[in-house]
Amino acid sequence: MLAGIAATLVSSALFVLAHGLTSTLDVSAIVSLGAVALVTGTIVLVQRRLWTAIVVHAVFNVTFVILQLAGSLGTAGAPSLS
């Protein structure tokens, strides 16, 4: 069990670092990526299956894209305050 926890922590750190290589991460991005990595790693440890973790990761990604699109659409037609 201790090896599984260590593997989850190491893989979570690598997950965040890999995302940091492709873009600049602020604190909230580091926290959210770390959280999703820890959650999916824990799911794999508990269920001993990868598919649930893959689905959670996909839902996280889709939610992020939808929120980004909604944010950009919401400000596209807004009048400027300056």
PDB file of C-alpha atoms in Angstrom:
ATOM      1  CA  MET A   1       0.000   0.000   0.000  1.00  0.00           C
ATOM      2  CA  LEU A   2       2.853   2.396   0.819  1.00  0.00           C
ATOM      3  CA  ALA A   3       4.341   1.779  -2.619  1.00  0.00           C
ATOM      4  CA  GLY A   4       0.994   2.646  -4.216  1.00  0.00           C
ATOM      5  CA  ILE A   5       0.799   5.904  -2.290  1.00  0.00           C
ATOM      6  CA  ALA A   6       4.361   6.786  -3.282  1.00  0.00           C
ATOM      7  CA  ALA A   7       3.611   5.941  -6.916  1.00  0.00           C
ATOM      8  CA  THR A   8       0.485   8.129  -6.826  1.00  0.00           C
ATOM      9  CA  LEU A   9       2.425  11.070  -5.394  1.00  0.00           C
ATOM     10  CA  VAL A  10       5.268  10.720  -7.901  1.00  0.00           C
ATOM     11  CA  SER A  11       2.946  10.285 -10.873  1.00  0.00           C
ATOM     12  CA  SER A  12       0.863  13.263  -9.718  1.00  0.00           C
ATOM     13  CA  ALA A  13       3.960  15.450  -9.539  1.00  0.00           C
ATOM     14  CA  LEU A  14       5.036  14.277 -12.992  1.00  0.00           C
ATOM     15  CA  PHE A  15       1.542  14.974 -14.326  1.00  0.00           C
ATOM     16  CA  VAL A  16       1.697  18.576 -13.105  1.00  0.00           C
ATOM     17  CA  LEU A  17       5.271  19.007 -14.372  1.00  0.00           C
ATOM     18  CA  ALA A  18       4.356  17.647 -17.805  1.00  0.00           C
ATOM     19  CA  HIS A  19       1.512  20.145 -18.077  1.00  0.00           C
ATOM     20  CA  GLY A  20       3.902  22.874 -16.969  1.00  0.00           C
ATOM     21  CA  LEU A  21       6.185  22.084 -19.900  1.00  0.00           C
ATOM     22  CA  THR A  22       3.495  22.991 -22.410  1.00  0.00           C
ATOM     23  CA  SER A  23       2.181  26.156 -20.747  1.00  0.00           C
ATOM     24  CA  THR A  24       2.756  28.524 -17.860  1.00  0.00           C
ATOM     25  CA  LEU A  25       0.827  27.373 -14.816  1.00  0.00           C
ATOM     26  CA  ASP A  26      -0.525  29.645 -12.125  1.00  0.00           C
ATOM     27  CA  VAL A  27      -1.212  28.451  -8.587  1.00  0.00           C
ATOM     28  CA  SER A  28      -4.851  27.554  -9.285  1.00  0.00           C
ATOM     29  CA  ALA A  29      -3.829  25.432 -12.291  1.00  0.00           C
ATOM     30  CA  ILE A  30      -1.188  23.618 -10.233  1.00  0.00           C
ATOM     31  CA  VAL A  31      -3.717  22.936  -7.478  1.00  0.00           C
ATOM     32  CA  SER A  32      -6.449  21.715  -9.840  1.00  0.00           C
ATOM     33  CA  LEU A  33      -4.071  19.540 -11.878  1.00  0.00           C
ATOM     34  CA  GLY A  34      -2.569  18.133  -8.688  1.00  0.00           C
ATOM     35  CA  ALA A  35      -6.027  17.410  -7.310  1.00  0.00           C
ATOM     36  CA  VAL A  36      -7.227  15.609 -10.435  1.00  0.00           C
ATOM     37  CA  ALA A  37      -3.981  13.618 -10.510  1.00  0.00           C
ATOM     38  CA  LEU A  38      -4.313  12.603  -6.857  1.00  0.00           C
ATOM     39  CA  VAL A  39      -7.994  11.700  -7.305  1.00  0.00           C
ATOM     40  CA  THR A  40      -7.385   9.585 -10.394  1.00  0.00           C
ATOM     41  CA  GLY A  41      -4.364   7.939  -8.786  1.00  0.00           C
ATOM     42  CA  THR A  42      -6.424   7.107  -5.704  1.00  0.00           C
ATOM     43  CA  ILE A  43      -9.200   5.705  -7.883  1.00  0.00           C
ATOM     44  CA  VAL A  44      -6.698   3.368  -9.540  1.00  0.00           C
ATOM     45  CA  LEU A  45      -5.343   2.266  -6.145  1.00  0.00           C
ATOM     46  CA  VAL A  46      -8.793   1.598  -4.701  1.00  0.00           C
ATOM     47  CA  GLN A  47     -10.517   0.062  -7.727  1.00  0.00           C
ATOM     48  CA  ARG A  48      -7.427  -1.481  -9.311  1.00  0.00           C
ATOM     49  CA  ARG A  49      -8.867  -0.417 -12.672  1.00  0.00           C
ATOM     50  CA  LEU A  50      -7.706   2.296 -15.033  1.00  0.00           C
ATOM     51  CA  TRP A  51     -10.926   3.065 -16.905  1.00  0.00           C
ATOM     52  CA  THR A  52     -12.665   4.994 -14.157  1.00  0.00           C
ATOM     53  CA  ALA A  53      -9.613   7.234 -13.799  1.00  0.00           C
ATOM     54  CA  ILE A  54      -9.557   7.778 -17.563  1.00  0.00           C
ATOM     55  CA  VAL A  55     -13.227   8.805 -17.503  1.00  0.00           C
ATOM     56  CA  VAL A  56     -12.633  11.198 -14.582  1.00  0.00           C
ATOM     57  CA  HIS A  57      -9.707  12.769 -16.461  1.00  0.00           C
ATOM     58  CA  ALA A  58     -11.813  13.103 -19.621  1.00  0.00           C
ATOM     59  CA  VAL A  59     -14.696  14.708 -17.693  1.00  0.00           C
ATOM     60  CA  PHE A  60     -12.211  17.133 -16.102  1.00  0.00           C
ATOM     61  CA  ASN A  61     -10.844  18.071 -19.528  1.00  0.00           C
ATOM     62  CA  VAL A  62     -14.285  18.489 -21.109  1.00  0.00           C
ATOM     63  CA  THR A  63     -15.479  20.590 -18.169  1.00  0.00           C
ATOM     64  CA  PHE A  64     -12.415  22.824 -18.514  1.00  0.00           C
ATOM     65  CA  VAL A  65     -13.027  23.310 -22.243  1.00  0.00           C
ATOM     66  CA  ILE A  66     -16.725  24.086 -21.717  1.00  0.00           C
ATOM     67  CA  LEU A  67     -15.925  26.635 -19.007  1.00  0.00           C
ATOM     68  CA  GLN A  68     -13.265  28.246 -21.204  1.00  0.00           C
ATOM     69  CA  LEU A  69     -15.695  28.487 -24.105  1.00  0.00           C
ATOM     70  CA  ALA A  70     -18.466  29.845 -21.906  1.00  0.00           C
ATOM     71  CA  GLY A  71     -16.104  32.445 -20.483  1.00  0.00           C
ATOM     72  CA  SER A  72     -14.920  33.573 -23.887  1.00  0.00           C
ATOM     73  CA  LEU A  73     -18.456  33.698 -25.279  1.00  0.00           C
ATOM     74  CA  GLY A  74     -19.687  35.577 -22.251  1.00  0.00           C
ATOM     75  CA  THR A  75     -17.140  38.347 -22.701  1.00  0.00           C
ATOM     76  CA  ALA A  76     -17.168  38.484 -26.520  1.00  0.00           C
ATOM     77  CA  GLY A  77     -20.254  40.653 -26.800  1.00  0.00           C
ATOM     78  CA  ALA A  78     -19.905  42.520 -23.512  1.00  0.00           C
ATOM     79  CA  PRO A  79     -19.500  46.270 -23.713  1.00  0.00           C
ATOM     80  CA  SER A  80     -16.174  47.714 -22.620  1.00  0.00           C
ATOM     81  CA  LEU A  81     -16.171  49.573 -19.305  1.00  0.00           C
ATOM     82  CA  SER A  82     -13.257  51.814 -20.268  1.00  0.00           C
TER      83      SER A  82
END
